[in-house]
PDB file of C-alpha atoms in Angstrom:
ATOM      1  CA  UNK O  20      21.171  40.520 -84.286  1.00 50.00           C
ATOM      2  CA  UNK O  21      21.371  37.256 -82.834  1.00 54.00           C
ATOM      3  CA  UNK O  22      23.678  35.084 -83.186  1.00 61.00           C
ATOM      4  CA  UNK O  23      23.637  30.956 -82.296  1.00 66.00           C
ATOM      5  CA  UNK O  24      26.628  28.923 -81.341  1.00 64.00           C
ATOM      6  CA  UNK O  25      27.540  25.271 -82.302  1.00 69.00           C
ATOM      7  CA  UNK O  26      28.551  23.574 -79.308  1.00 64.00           C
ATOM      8  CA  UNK O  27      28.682  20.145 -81.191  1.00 69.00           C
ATOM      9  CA  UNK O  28      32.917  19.960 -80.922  1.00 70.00           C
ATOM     10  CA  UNK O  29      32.774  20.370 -77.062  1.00 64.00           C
ATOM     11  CA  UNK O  30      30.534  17.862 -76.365  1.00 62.00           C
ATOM     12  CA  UNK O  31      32.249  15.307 -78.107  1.00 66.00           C
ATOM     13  CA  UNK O  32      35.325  15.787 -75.573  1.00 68.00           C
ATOM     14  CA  UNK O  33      33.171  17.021 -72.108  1.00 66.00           C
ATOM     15  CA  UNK O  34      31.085  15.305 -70.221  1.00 67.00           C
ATOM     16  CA  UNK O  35      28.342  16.959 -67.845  1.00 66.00           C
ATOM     17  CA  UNK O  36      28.916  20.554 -68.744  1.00 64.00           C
ATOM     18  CA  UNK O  37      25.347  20.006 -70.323  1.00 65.00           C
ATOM     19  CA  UNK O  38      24.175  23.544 -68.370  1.00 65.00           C
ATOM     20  CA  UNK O  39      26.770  25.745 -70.214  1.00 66.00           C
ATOM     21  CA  UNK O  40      24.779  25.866 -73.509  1.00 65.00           C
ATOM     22  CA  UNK O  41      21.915  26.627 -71.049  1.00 67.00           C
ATOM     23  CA  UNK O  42      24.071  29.417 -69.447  1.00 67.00           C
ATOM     24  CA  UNK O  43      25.139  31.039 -72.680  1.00 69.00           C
ATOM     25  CA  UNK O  44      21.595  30.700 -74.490  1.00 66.00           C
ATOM     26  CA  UNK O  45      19.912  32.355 -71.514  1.00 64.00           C
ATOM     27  CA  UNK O  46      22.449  34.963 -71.626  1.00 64.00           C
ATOM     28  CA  UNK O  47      21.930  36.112 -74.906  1.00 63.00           C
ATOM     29  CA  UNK O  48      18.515  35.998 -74.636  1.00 62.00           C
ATOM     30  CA  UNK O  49      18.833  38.106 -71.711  1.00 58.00           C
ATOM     31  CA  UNK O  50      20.484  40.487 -73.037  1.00 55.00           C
ATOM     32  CA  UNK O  51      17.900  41.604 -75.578  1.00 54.00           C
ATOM     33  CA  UNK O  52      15.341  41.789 -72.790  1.00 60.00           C
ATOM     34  CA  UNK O  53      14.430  44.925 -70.443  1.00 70.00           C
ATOM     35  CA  UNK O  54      17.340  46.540 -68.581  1.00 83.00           C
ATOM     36  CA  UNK O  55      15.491  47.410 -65.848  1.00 88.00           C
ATOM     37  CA  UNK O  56      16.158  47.867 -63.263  1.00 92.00           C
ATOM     38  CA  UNK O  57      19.469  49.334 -63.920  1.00 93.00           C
ATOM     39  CA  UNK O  58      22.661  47.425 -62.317  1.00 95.00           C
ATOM     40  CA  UNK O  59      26.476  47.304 -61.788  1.00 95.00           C
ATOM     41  CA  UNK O  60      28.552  43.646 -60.465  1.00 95.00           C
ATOM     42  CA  UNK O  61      31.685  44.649 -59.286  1.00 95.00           C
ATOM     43  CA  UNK O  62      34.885  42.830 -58.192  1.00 94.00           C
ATOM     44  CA  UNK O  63      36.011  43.620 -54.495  1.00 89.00           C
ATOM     45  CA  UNK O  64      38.128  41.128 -53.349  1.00 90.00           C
ATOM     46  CA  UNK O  65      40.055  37.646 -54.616  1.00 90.00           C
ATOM     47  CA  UNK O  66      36.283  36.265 -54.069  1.00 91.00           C
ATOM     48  CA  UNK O  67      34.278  38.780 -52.844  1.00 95.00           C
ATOM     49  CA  UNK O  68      31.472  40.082 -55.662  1.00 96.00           C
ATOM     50  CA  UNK O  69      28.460  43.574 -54.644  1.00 96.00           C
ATOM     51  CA  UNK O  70      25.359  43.443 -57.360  1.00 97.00           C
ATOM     52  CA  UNK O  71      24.272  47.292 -56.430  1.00 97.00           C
ATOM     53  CA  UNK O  72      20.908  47.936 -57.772  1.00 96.00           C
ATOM     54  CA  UNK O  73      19.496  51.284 -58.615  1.00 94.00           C
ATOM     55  CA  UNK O  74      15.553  50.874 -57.008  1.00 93.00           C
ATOM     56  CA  UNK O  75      14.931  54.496 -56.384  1.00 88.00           C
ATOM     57  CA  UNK O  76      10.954  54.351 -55.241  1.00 87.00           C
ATOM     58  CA  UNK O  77      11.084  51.177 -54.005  1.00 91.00           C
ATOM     59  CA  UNK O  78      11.086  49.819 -50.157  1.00 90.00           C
ATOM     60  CA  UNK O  79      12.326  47.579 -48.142  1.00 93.00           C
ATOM     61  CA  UNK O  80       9.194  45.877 -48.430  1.00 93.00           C
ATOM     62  CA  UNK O  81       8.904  46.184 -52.258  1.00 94.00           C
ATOM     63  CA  UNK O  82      11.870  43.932 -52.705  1.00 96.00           C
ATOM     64  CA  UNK O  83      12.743  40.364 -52.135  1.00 96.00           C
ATOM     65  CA  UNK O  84      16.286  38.690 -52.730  1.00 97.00           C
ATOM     66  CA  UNK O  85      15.768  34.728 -53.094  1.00 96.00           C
ATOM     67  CA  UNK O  86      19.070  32.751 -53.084  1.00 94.00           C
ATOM     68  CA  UNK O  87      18.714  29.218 -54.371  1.00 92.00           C
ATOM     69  CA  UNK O  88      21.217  26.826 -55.890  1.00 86.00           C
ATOM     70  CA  UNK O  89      23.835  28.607 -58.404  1.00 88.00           C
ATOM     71  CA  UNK O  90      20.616  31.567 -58.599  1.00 92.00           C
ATOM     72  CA  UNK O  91      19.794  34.937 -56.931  1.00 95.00           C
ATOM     73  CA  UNK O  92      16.596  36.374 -57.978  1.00 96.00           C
ATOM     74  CA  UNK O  93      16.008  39.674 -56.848  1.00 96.00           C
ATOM     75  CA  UNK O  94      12.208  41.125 -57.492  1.00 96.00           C
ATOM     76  CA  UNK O  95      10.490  43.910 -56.960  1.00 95.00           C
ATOM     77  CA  UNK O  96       6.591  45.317 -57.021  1.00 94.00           C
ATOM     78  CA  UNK O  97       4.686  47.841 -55.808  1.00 88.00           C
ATOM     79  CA  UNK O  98       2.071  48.025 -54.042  1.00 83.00           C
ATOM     80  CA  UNK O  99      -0.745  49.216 -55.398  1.00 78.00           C
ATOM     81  CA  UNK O 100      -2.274  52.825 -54.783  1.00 74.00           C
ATOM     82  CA  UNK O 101      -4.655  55.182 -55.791  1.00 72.00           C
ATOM     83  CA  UNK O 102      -3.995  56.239 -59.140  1.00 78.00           C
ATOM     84  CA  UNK O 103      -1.900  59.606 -59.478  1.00 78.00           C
ATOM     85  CA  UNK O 104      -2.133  61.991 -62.023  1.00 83.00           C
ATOM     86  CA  UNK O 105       1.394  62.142 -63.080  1.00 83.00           C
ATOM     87  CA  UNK O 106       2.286  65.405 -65.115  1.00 90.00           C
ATOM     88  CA  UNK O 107       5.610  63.802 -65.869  1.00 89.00           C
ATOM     89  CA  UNK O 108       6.710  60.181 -64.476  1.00 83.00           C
ATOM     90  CA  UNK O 109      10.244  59.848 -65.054  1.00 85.00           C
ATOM     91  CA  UNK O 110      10.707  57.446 -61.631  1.00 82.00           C
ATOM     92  CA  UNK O 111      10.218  53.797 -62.988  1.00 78.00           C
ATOM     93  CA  UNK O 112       8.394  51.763 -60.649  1.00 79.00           C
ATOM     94  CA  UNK O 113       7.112  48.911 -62.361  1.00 88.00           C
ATOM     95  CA  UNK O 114       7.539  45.329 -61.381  1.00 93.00           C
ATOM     96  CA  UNK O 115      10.557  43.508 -62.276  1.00 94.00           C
ATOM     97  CA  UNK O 116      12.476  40.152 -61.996  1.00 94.00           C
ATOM     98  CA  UNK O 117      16.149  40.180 -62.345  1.00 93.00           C
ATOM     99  CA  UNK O 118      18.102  36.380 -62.400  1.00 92.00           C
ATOM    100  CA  UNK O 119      21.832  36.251 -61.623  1.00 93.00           C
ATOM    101  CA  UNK O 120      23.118  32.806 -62.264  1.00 90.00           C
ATOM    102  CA  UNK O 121      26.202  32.356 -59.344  1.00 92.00           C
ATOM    103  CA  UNK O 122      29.277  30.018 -59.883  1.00 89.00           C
ATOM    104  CA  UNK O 123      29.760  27.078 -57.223  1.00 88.00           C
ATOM    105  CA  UNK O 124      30.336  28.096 -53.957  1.00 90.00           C
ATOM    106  CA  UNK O 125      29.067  31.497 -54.552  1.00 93.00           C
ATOM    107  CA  UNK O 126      26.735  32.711 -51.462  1.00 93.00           C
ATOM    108  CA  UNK O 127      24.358  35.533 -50.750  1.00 95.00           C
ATOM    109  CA  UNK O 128      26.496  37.106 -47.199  1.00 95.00           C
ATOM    110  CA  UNK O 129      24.362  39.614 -47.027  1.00 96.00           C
ATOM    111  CA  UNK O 130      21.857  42.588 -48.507  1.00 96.00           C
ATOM    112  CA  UNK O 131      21.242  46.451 -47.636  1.00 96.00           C
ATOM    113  CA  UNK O 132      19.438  49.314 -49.126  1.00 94.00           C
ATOM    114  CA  UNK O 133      21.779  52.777 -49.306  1.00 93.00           C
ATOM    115  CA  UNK O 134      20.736  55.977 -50.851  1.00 91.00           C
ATOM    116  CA  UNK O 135      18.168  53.729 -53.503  1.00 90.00           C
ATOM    117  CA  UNK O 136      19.801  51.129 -53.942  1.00 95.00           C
ATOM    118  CA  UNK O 137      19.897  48.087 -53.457  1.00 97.00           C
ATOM    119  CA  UNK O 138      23.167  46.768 -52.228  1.00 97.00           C
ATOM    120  CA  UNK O 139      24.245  42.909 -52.433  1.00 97.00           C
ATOM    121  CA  UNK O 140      27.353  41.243 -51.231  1.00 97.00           C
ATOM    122  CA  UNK O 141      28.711  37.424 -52.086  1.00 96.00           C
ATOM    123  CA  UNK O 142      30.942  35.437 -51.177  1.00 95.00           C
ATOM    124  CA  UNK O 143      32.722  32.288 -52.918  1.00 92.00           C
ATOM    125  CA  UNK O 144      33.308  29.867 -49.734  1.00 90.00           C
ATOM    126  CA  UNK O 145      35.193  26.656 -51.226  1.00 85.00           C
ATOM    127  CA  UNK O 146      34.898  24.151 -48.264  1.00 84.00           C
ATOM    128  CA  UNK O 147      38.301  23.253 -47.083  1.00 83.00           C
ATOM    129  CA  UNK O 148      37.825  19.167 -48.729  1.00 83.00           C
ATOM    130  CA  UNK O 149      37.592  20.955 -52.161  1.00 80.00           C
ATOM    131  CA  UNK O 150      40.376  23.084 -51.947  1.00 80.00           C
ATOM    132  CA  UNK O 151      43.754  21.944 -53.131  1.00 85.00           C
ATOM    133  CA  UNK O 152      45.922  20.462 -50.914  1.00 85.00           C
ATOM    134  CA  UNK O 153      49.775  19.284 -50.599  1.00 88.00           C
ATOM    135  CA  UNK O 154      50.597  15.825 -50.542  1.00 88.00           C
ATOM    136  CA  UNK O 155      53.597  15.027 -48.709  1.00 88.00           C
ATOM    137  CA  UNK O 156      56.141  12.672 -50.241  1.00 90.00           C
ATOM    138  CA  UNK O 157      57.685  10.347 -48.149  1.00 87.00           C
ATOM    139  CA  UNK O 158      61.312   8.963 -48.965  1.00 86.00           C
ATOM    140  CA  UNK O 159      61.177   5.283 -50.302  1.00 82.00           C
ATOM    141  CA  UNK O 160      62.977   2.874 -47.477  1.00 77.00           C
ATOM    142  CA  UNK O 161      66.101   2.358 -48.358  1.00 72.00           C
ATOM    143  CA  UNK O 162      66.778  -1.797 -49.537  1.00 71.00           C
ATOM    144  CA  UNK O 163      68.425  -3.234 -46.350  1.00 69.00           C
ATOM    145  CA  UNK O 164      71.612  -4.843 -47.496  1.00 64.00           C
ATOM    146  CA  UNK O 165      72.658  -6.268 -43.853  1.00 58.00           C
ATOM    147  CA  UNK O 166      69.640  -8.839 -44.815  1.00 57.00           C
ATOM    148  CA  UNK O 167      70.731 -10.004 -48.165  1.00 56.00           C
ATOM    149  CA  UNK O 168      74.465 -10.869 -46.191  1.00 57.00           C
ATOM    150  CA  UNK O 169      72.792 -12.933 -43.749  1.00 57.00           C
ATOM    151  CA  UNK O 170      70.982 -15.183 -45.926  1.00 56.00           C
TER     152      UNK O 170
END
């Protein structure tokens, strides 16, 4: 089932949130595609995010993580080797491609492979100019009446 949404009323009072639509109608679309491989995004801190992986068969070298603008792509292959003659193959090991989209700020810290699988941490940096800040209010001067006597 797939259902569409009408986005018409918000963009008649937002301008330049043009890549949400995008965002939600690659999501659903997403969704119906291959869960493979399977994975879990977990919450470990105020803004501190781990995508764990479950690669079991794959390498080090079988696996690159690619961290671009508001993306991490995380792919794996392979390589190929004589053919087997598999009794039962219950181990997945095909290729896949697996898109994250991140929020602002959002960067890869770093990636590690534990007991098959694949381990990554972020963290949302918000530089210091783009965090909020307090202004201070000075007091208004007071009017100086000594002046208004004098003249």
């Amino acid at each position: 089932m797939r259902t569409t949404f009408d986005f018409a009323p918000l963009w008649r009072s937002t301008i330049g949130f043009d890549h949400l639509a995008d965002l939600v109608d690659s999501t659903t679309r997403q969704a119906s595609e291959d869960n493979y491989p399977p994975y879990n995004i977990e919450r470990s801190g105020e803004d501190q995010y781990r995508i764990t992986l479950a690669v079991a068969g794959f390498g080090i070298n079988d696996v690159t993580v690619t961290a671009e603008q508001n993306a991490l792509t995380v792919e794996g292959r392979k390589p190929e080797t004589a053919s087997r003659e598999y009794l039962y193959q219950g181990i997945a090991a095909r290729p896949f491609r697996r898109v994250f989209n991140l929020a602002d700020y959002v960067q890869v810290k770093q990636a590690a492979f534990q007991d098959g699988l694949l381990i990554i941490d972020l963290l949302r940096e918000i530089p210091e100019a783009m965090k909020p800040r307090r202004i201070q209010i000075a007091s208004a001067p007071t009017p100086q009446i000594e002046q208004k006597k004098a003249a």
